[in-house]
Coordinates of C-alpha atoms in Angstrom, one line a residue:
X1 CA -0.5 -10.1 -99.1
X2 CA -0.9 -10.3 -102.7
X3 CA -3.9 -8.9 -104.6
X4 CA -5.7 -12.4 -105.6
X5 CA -6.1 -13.4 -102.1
X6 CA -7.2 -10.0 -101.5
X7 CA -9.9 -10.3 -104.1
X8 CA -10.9 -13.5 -103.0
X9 CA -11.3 -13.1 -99.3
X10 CA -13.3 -9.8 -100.7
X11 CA -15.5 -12.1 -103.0
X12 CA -16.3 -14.9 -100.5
X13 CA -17.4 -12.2 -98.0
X14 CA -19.6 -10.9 -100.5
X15 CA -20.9 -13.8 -101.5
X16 CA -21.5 -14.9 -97.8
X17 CA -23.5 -11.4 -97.2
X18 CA -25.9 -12.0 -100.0
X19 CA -26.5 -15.5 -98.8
X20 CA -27.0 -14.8 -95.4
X21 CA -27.6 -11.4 -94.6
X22 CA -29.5 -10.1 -97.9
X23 CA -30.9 -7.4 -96.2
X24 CA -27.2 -5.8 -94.8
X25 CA -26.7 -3.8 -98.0
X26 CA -24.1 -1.3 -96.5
X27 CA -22.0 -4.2 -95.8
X28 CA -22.5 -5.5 -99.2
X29 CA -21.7 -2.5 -101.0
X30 CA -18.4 -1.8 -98.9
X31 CA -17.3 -5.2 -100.3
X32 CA -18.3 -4.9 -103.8
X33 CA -16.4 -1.4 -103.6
X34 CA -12.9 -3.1 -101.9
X35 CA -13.4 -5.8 -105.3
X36 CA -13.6 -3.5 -107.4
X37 CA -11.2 -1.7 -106.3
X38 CA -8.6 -4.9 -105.9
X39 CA -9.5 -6.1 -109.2
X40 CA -7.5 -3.4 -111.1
X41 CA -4.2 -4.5 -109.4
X42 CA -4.3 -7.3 -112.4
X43 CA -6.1 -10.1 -113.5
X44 CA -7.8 -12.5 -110.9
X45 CA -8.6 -16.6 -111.3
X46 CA -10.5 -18.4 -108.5
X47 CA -10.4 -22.1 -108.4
X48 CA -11.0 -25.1 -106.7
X49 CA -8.3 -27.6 -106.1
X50 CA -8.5 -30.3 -103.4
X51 CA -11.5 -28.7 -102.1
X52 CA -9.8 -25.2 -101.5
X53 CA -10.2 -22.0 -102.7
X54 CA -7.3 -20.9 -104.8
X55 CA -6.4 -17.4 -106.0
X56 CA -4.1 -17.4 -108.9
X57 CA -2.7 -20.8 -108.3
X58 CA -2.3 -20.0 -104.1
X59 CA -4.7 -21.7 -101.7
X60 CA -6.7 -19.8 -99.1
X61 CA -6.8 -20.9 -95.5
X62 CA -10.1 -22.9 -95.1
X63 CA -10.2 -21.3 -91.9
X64 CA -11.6 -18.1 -93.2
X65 CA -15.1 -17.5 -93.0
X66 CA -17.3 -18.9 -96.1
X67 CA -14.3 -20.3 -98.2
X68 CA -15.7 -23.7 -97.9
X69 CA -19.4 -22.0 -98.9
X70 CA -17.9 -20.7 -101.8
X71 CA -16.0 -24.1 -102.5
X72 CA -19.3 -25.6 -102.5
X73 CA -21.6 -23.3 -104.5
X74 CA -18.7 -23.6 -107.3
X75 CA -19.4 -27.2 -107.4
X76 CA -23.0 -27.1 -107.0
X77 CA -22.7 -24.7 -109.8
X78 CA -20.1 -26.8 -111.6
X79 CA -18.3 -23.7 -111.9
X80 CA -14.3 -24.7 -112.1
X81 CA -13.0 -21.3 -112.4
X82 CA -14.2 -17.4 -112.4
X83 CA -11.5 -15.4 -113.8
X84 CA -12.0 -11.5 -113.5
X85 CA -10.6 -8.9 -115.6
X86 CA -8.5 -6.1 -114.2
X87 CA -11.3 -3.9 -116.2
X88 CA -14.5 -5.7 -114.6
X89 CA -16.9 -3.2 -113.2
X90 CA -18.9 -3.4 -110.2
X91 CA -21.8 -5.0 -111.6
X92 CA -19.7 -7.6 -113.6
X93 CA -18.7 -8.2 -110.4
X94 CA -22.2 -8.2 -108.1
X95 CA -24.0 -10.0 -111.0
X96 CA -21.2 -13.3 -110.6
X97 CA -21.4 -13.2 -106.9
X98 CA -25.6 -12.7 -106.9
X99 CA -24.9 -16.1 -109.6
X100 CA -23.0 -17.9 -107.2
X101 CA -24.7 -17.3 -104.2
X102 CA -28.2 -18.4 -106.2
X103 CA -30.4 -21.8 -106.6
X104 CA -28.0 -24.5 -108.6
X105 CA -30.3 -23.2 -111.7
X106 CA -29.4 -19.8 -111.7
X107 CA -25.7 -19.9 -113.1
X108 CA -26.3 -23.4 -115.9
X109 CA -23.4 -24.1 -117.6
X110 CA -22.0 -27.7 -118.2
X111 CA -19.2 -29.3 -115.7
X112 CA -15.6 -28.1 -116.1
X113 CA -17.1 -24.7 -117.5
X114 CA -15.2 -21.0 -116.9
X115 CA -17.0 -17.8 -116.0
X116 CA -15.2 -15.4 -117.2
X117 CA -15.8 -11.4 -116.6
X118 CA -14.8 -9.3 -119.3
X119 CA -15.8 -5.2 -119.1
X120 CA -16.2 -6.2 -122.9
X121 CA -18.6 -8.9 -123.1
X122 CA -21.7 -10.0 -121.1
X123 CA -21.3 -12.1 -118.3
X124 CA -21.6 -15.3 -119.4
X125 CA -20.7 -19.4 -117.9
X126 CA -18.9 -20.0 -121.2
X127 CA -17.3 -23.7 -122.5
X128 CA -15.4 -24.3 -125.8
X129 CA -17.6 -27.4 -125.3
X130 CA -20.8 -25.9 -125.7
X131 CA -20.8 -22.2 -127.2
X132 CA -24.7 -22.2 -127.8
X133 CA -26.0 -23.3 -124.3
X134 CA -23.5 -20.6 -123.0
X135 CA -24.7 -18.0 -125.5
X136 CA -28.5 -19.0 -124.2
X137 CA -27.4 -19.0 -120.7
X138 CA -25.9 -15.7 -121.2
X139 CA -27.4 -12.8 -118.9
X140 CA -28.9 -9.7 -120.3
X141 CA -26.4 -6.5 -120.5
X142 CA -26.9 -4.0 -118.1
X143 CA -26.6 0.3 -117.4
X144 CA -24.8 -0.1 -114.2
X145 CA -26.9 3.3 -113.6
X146 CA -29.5 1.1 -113.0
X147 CA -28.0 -0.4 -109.7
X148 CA -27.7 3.0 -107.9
X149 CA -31.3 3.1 -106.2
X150 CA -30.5 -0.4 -105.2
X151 CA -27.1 -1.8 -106.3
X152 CA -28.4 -5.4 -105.0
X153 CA -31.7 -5.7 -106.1
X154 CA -32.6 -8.3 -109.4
X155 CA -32.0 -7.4 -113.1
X156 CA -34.9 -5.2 -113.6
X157 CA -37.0 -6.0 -116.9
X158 CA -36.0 -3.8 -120.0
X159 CA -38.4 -2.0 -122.1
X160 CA -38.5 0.5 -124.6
X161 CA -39.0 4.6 -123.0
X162 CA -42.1 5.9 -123.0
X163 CA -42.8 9.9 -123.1
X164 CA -44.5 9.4 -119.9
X165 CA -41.3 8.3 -117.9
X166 CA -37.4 8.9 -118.2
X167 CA -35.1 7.1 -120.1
X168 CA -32.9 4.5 -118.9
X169 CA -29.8 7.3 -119.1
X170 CA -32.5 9.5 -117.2
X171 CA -32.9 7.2 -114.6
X172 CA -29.4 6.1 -113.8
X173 CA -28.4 10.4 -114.0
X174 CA -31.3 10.8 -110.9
X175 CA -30.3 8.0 -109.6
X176 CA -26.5 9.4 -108.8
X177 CA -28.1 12.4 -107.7
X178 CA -29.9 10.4 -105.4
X179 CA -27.4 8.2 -103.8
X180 CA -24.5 10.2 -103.7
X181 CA -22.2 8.9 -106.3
X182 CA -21.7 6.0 -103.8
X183 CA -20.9 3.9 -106.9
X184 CA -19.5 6.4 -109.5
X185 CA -15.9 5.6 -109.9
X186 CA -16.8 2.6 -110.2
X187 CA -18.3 3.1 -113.4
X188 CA -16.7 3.4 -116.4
X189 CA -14.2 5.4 -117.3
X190 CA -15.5 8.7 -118.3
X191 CA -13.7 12.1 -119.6
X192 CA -14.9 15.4 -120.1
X193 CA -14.0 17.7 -123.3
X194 CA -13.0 20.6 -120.9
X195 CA -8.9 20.9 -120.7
X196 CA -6.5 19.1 -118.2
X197 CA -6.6 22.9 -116.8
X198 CA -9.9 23.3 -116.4
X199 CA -10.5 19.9 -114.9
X200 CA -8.0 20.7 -112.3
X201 CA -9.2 24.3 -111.3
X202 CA -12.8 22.6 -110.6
X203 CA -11.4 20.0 -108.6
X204 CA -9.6 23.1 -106.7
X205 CA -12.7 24.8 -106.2
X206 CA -15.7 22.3 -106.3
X207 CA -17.5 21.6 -102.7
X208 CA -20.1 18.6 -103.6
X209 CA -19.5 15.4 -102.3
X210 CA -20.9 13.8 -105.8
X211 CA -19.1 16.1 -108.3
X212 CA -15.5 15.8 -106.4
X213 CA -15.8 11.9 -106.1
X214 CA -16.6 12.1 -110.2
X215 CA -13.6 14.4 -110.9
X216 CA -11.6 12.2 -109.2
X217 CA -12.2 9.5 -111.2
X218 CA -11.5 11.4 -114.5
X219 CA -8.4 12.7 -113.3
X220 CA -7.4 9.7 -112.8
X221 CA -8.1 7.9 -116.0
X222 CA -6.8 11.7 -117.3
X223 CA -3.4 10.4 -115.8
X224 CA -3.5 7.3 -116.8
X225 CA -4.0 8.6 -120.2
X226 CA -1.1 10.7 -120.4
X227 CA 1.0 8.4 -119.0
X228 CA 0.4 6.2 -122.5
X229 CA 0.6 9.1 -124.2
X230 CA 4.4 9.7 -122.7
X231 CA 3.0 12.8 -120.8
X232 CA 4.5 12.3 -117.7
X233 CA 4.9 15.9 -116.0
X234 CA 0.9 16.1 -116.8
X235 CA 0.0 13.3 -115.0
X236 CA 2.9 14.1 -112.4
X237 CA 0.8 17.3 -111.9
X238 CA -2.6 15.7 -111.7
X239 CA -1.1 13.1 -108.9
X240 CA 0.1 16.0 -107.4
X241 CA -3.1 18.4 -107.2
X242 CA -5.1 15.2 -106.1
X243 CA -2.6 15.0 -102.9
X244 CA -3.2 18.8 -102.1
X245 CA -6.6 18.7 -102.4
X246 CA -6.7 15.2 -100.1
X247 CA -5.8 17.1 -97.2
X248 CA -9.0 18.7 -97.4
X249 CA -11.3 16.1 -97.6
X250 CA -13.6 15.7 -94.6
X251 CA -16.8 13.9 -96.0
X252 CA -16.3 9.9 -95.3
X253 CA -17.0 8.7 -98.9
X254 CA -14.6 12.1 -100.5
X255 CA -12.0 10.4 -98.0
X256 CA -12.2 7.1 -99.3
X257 CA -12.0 8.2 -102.9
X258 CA -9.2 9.8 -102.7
X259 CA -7.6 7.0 -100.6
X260 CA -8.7 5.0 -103.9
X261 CA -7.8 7.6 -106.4
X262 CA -4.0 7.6 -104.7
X263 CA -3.9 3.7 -104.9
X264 CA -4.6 3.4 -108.5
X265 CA -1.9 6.2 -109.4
X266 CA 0.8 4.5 -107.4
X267 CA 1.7 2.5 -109.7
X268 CA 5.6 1.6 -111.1
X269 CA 5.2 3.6 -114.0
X270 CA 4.1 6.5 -112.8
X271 CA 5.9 6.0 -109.5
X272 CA 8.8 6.7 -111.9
X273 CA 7.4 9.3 -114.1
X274 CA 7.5 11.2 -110.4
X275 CA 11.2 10.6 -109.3
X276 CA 12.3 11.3 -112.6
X277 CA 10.5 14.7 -112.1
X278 CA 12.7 15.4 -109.3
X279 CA 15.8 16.6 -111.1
X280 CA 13.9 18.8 -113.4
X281 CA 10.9 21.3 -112.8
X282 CA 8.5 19.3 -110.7
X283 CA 10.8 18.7 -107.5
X284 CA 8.5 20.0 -104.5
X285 CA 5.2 18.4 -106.3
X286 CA 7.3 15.4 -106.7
X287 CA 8.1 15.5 -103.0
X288 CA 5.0 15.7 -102.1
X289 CA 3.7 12.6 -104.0
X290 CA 6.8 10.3 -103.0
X291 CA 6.1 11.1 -99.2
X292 CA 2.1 10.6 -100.0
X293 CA 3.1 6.7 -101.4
X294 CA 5.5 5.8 -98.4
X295 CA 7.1 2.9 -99.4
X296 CA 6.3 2.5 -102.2
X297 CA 7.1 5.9 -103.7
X298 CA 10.6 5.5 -101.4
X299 CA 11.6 2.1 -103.2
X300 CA 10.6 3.9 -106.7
X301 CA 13.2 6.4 -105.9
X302 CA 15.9 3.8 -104.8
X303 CA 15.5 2.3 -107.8
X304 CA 15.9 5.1 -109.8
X305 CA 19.3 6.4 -107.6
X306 CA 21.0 2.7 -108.2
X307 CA 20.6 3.0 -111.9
X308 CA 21.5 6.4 -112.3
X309 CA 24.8 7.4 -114.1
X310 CA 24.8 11.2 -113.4
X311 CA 26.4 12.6 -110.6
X312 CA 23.9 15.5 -110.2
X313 CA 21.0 13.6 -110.6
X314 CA 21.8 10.8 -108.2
X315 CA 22.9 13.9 -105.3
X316 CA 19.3 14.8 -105.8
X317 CA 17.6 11.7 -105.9
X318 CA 19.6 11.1 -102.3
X319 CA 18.6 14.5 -100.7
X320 CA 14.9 13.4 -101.7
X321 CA 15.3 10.0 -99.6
X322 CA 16.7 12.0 -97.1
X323 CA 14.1 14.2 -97.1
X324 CA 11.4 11.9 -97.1
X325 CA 12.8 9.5 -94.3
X326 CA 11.7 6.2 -95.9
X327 CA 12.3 3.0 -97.6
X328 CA 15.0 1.7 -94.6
X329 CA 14.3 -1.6 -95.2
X330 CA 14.7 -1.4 -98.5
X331 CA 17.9 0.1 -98.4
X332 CA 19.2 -2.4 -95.6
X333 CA 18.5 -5.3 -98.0
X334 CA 20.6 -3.0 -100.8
X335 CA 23.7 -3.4 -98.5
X336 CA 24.1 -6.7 -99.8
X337 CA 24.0 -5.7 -103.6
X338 CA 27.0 -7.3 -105.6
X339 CA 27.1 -4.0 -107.4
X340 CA 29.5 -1.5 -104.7
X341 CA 27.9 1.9 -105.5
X342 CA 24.4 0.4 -104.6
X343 CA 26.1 -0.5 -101.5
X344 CA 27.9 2.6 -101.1
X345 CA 24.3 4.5 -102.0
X346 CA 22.4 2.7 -99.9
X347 CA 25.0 2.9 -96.7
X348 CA 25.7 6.5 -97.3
X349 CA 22.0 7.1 -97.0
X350 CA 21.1 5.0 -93.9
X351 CA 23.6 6.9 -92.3
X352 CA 22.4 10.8 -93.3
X353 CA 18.9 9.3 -92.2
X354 CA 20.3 8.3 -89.2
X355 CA 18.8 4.8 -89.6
X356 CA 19.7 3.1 -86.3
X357 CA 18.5 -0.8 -87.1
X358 CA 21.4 -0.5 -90.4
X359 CA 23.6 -0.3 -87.2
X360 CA 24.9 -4.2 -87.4
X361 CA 24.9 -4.4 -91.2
X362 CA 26.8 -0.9 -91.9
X363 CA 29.0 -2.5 -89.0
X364 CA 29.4 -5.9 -91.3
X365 CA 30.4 -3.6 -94.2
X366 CA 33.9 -2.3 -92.8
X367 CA 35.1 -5.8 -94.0
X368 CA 33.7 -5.3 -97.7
X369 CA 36.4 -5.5 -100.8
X370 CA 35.8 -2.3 -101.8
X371 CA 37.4 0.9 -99.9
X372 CA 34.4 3.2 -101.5
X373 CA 32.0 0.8 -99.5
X374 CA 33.9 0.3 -96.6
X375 CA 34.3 4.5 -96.1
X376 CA 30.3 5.0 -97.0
X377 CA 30.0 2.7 -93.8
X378 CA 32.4 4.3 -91.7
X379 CA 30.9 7.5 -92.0
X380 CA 27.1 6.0 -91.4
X381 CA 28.2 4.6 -88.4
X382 CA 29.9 8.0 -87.3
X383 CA 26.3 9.6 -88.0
X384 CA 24.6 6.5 -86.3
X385 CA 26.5 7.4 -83.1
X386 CA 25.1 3.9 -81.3
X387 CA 27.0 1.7 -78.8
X388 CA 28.0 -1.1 -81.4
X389 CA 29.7 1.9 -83.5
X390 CA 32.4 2.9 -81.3
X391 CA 34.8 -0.7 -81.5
X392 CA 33.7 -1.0 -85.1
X393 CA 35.1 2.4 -85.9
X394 CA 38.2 1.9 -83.4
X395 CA 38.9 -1.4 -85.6
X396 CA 39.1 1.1 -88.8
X397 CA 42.2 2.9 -87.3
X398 CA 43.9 0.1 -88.8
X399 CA 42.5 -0.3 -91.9
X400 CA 45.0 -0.9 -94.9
X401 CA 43.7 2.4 -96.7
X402 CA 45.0 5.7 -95.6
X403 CA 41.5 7.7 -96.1
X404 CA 39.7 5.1 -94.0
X405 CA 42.4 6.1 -91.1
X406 CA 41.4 9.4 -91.4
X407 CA 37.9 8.7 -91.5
X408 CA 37.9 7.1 -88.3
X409 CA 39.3 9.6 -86.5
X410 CA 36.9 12.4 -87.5
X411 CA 34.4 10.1 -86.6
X412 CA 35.9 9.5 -82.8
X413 CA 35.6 12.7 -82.4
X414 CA 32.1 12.7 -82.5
X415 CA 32.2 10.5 -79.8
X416 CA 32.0 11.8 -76.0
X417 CA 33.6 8.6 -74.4
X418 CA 36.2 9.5 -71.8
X419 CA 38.5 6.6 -73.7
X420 CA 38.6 8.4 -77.2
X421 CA 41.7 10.4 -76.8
X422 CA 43.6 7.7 -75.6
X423 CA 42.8 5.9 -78.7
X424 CA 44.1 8.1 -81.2
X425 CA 47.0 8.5 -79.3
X426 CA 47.6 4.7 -79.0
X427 CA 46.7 4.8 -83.6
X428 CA 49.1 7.9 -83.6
X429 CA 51.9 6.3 -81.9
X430 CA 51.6 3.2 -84.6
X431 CA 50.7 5.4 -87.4
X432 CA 53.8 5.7 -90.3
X433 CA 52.3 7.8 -93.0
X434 CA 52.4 11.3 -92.3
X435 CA 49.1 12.3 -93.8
X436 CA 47.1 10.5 -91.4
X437 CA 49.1 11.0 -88.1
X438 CA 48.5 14.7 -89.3
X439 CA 44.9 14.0 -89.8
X440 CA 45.0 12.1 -85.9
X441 CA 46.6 15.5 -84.7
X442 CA 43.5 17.4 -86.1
X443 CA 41.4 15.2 -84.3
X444 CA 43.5 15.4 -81.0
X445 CA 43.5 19.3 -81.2
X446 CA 39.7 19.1 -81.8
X447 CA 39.0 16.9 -78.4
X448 CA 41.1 19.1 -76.5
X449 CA 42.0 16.9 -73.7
X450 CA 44.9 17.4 -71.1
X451 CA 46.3 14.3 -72.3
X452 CA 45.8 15.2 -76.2
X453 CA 47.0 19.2 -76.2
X454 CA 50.3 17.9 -74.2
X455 CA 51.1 15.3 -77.2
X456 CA 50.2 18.5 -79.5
X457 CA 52.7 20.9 -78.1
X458 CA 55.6 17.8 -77.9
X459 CA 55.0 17.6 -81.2
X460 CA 54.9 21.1 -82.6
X461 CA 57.9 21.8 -80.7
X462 CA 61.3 22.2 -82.3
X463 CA 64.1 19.5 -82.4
X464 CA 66.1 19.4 -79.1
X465 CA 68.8 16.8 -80.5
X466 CA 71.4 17.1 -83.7
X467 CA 69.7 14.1 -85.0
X468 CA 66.5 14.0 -84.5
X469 CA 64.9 16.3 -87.5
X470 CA 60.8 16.4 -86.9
X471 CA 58.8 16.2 -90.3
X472 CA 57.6 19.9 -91.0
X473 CA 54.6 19.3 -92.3
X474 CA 53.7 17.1 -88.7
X475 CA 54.5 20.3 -87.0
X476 CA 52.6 22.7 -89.2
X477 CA 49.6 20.2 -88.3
X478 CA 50.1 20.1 -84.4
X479 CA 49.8 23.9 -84.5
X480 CA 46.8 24.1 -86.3
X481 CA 45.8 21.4 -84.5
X482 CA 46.6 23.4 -81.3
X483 CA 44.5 26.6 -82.4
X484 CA 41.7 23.8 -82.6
X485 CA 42.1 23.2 -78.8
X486 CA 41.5 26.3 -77.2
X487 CA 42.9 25.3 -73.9
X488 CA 45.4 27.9 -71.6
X489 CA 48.3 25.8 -72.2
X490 CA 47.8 25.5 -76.0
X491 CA 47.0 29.5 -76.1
X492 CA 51.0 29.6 -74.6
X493 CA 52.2 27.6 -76.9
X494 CA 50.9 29.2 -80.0
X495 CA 52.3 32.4 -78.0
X496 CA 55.7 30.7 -78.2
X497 CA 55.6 29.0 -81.1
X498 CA 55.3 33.0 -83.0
X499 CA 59.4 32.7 -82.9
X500 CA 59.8 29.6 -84.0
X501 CA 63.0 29.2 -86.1
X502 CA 60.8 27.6 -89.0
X503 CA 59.2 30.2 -91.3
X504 CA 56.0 27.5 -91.6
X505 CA 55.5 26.9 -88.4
X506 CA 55.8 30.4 -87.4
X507 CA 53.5 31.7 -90.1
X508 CA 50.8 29.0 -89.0
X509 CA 51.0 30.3 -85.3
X510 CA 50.7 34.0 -85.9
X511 CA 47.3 32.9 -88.3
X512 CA 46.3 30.6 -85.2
X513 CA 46.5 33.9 -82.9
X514 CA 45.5 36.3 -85.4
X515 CA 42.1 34.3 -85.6
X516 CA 41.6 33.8 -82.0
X517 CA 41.8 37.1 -81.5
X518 CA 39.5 38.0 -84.1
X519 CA 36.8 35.4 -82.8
X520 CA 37.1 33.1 -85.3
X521 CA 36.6 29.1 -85.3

């Protein structure tokens, strides 16, 4: 779903609660948190249009509880739009939805009018039609400090300290004390003089609810910072430290702001800034973030692999996605990429992952233009080892390019159907380049059938007529092929084979024996 309807089904709850249930506070503070929280995805604007509640242009179901309240308090209002900042805070937020869900008097501004929330202005109905009844209408500012005790209580009065009570910063320090830091990182974004170093070794150490939600947030905005500051192994490191420490987390609000603190660093950019770590000195940290963000970290690292040039760098970007098992669908929908080493990418991972729902689309691929693809998908399939595989790769024993020949029939092997052998002997018999009835003999010797080490020996024997000369290199192959199938009968033929009147062919058998008897594969 995208973030606007988010915000809005967030905002018409909210605005519901206070109507209805003033008194359900908990309620109304987890919603005010999920706003806020939503609302830095990117700018919001709610609007009416046919008597629906839109959310950046898209309508909302009028099915969902209090949209058509909300429709209607807009109108009573004659508010036509609120549009919300990615940088609004909570109580830019609380004091529009308090507005809205108030008398017809409490939000004045004239028809057609916008109410906009800006972190840097007050809260105001604005209208290029009438600046000075907005300026009048425009609410007081406020220390969100002062919402702590009570997040949902009225705009208190302001006056001027007295020595005989706390200031207003006074009040709103207690006041976190007090609640918990429900609210903190919320607030604005604050930063400490101490060092990135220092920050991190407290957040290592530190046991209070309060302070760890509050470090969070500055090590956040500290990331965020360094990002813009083209510091990405610093804020790689800060992403990273915040995912150790998670697993720590036991207190209900420290779990849910770190659950917040990961959402607002998974972001493209410094998504990126990780994978890009990978091939240099942050790898396992990297790792760690990338299988944190699921999907979303495993799509940042498929992008990266099908722009990258360098061999090195895309092997590790693929042993990553191996790694991290993710981002199948992703890489399905990659199999239809017009560029063929995307394809190629993509189908050579499915396959090392072992990704059994790629099965019919890997299986589409032995058709492609391109041999590269059409090999990355044979040898997926071969990993895939699933019923539709087995025709599929029979099909490629005929494939117009040699390798893919040979491809296939390492991958029958693999296979433990009682049909297999009979198959490559059926290919070998049709097979007219040497190279790959040698590679068919391998596979024979390696599936060490009755059937398969009897078309072995045929063939590593010598020529019984004047002229009929056997290739010597297909002979060569059928005894190494025959050490392969450690059978009786192919153990007497390698035996024999040691006087062979061909110095290869004998040379090859007394290595077969020699490594047999030593133990070796």
């Amino acid at each position: 779903m995208d973030y606007s309807a988010t915000f809005a089904r967030h905002f018409v709850r909210l605005v519901w609660l206070l109507s209805n249930e003033p008194a359900n506070v908990d309620e109304q503070k987890a919603a005010l948190r999920a706003l806020v929280t939503v609302a830095r995805e990117g700018f919001v604007s709610l609007g009416e249009r046919g008597g629906q509640l839109t959310a950046n242009g898209t309508a909302l179901p009028t099915a969902f509880p209090g949209v058509a309240d909300v429709v209607a308090r807009m109108a009573v209002h004659r508010v036509k739009t609120i549009e919300v900042d990615r940088s609004a805070s909570a109580a830019d937020v609380l004091r529009i939805a308090r507005q809205l869900a108030g008398a017809a008097g409490d939000l004045p501004s004239p028809p057609g009018s916008t109410a906009r929330l800006n972190v840097d202005t007050p809260t105001t109905a604005t209208s290029a039609a009438a600046p000075e009844a907005s300026r009048a209408s425009a609410l007081p500012s406020m220390d969100f400090g002062e919402m702590l005790d009570d997040p949902l209580a009225a705009t208190p009065e302001r006056r001027p300290p007295s020595r005989a009570e706390p200031s207003v910063a006074d009040q709103s320090s207690r006041a976190r004390r007090d609640t918990g830091g429900m609210f903190d990182h919320f607030a604005a974004a604050r930063t400490s003089s101490a060092t990135p170093k220092e920050v991190l070794a407290r957040l290592d150490s530190e046991s209070s609810p309060t302070a760890l939600i509050a470090l969070l947030d500055e090590l956040v905005t500290r990331a965020e910072q360094a990002m813009g500051a083209d510091q990405p192994a610093l804020a790689t490191e800060i992403f990273h430290r915040i995912v150790r420490r998670e697993r720590d987390a036991h207190d209900f609000e420290v779990k849910r702001a770190f659950v917040l603190s990961v959402k607002r660093l998974t972001k493209p950019a410094l998504l990126k800034a990780v994978v890009l770590e990978l091939a240099r000195e942050r790898r396992e940290e990297s790792l760690v973030i990338l299988a944190r963000t699921g999907e979303d970290g495993a799509d940042a690292l498929i992008e990266q692999l099908a722009e990258e040039e360098v061999r090195r760098v895309r092997l590790s970007y693929f042993d990553a996605l191996v790694h991290l098992q993710a981002g199948v669908p992703t890489l399905i929908h990659m199999l239809g990429d017009a560029r063929w080493y995307v394809a190629r990418n993509a189908a050579a991972l499915l396959g090392e992952m072992q990704a059994r729902d790629a099965e019919k689309p890997l299986a589409a691929l032995l058709h492609h233009d391109d041999e590269r693809v059409r090999h990355a998908a044979t040898v997926s399939l071969m990993w895939l080892d699933t019923p539709r595989a087995l025709p599929t790769i029979q099909d490629t024993l005929k494939d117009v390019a040699p390798q893919m020949r040979m491809q296939a029939a390492a991958a029958l092997v693999k296979r433990k159907e009682n049909n297999v052998a009979d198959t490559l002997l059926r290919a070998l018999d049709e097979e007219r380049d040497d190279e790959v009835s040698a590679a068919f003999l391998i596979a024979l010797g390696r599936l060490g059938t009755p059937s398969a080490v009897a078309r072995l020996i045929a063939t590593a024997e010598p020529d019984k007529g004047m002229f009929r000369k056997k290739p010597v290199a297909l002979r060569v192959a059928a005894v190494q092929a025959l050490s392969e199938a450690r059978t009786d009968d192919a153990l007497a033929a390698l035996t024999m084979l040691q006087g062979d009147k061909d110095e290869d062919v004998r040379a090859t058998a007394v290595y077969a024996l020699g490594r047999r008897a030593r133990g070796g594969k």
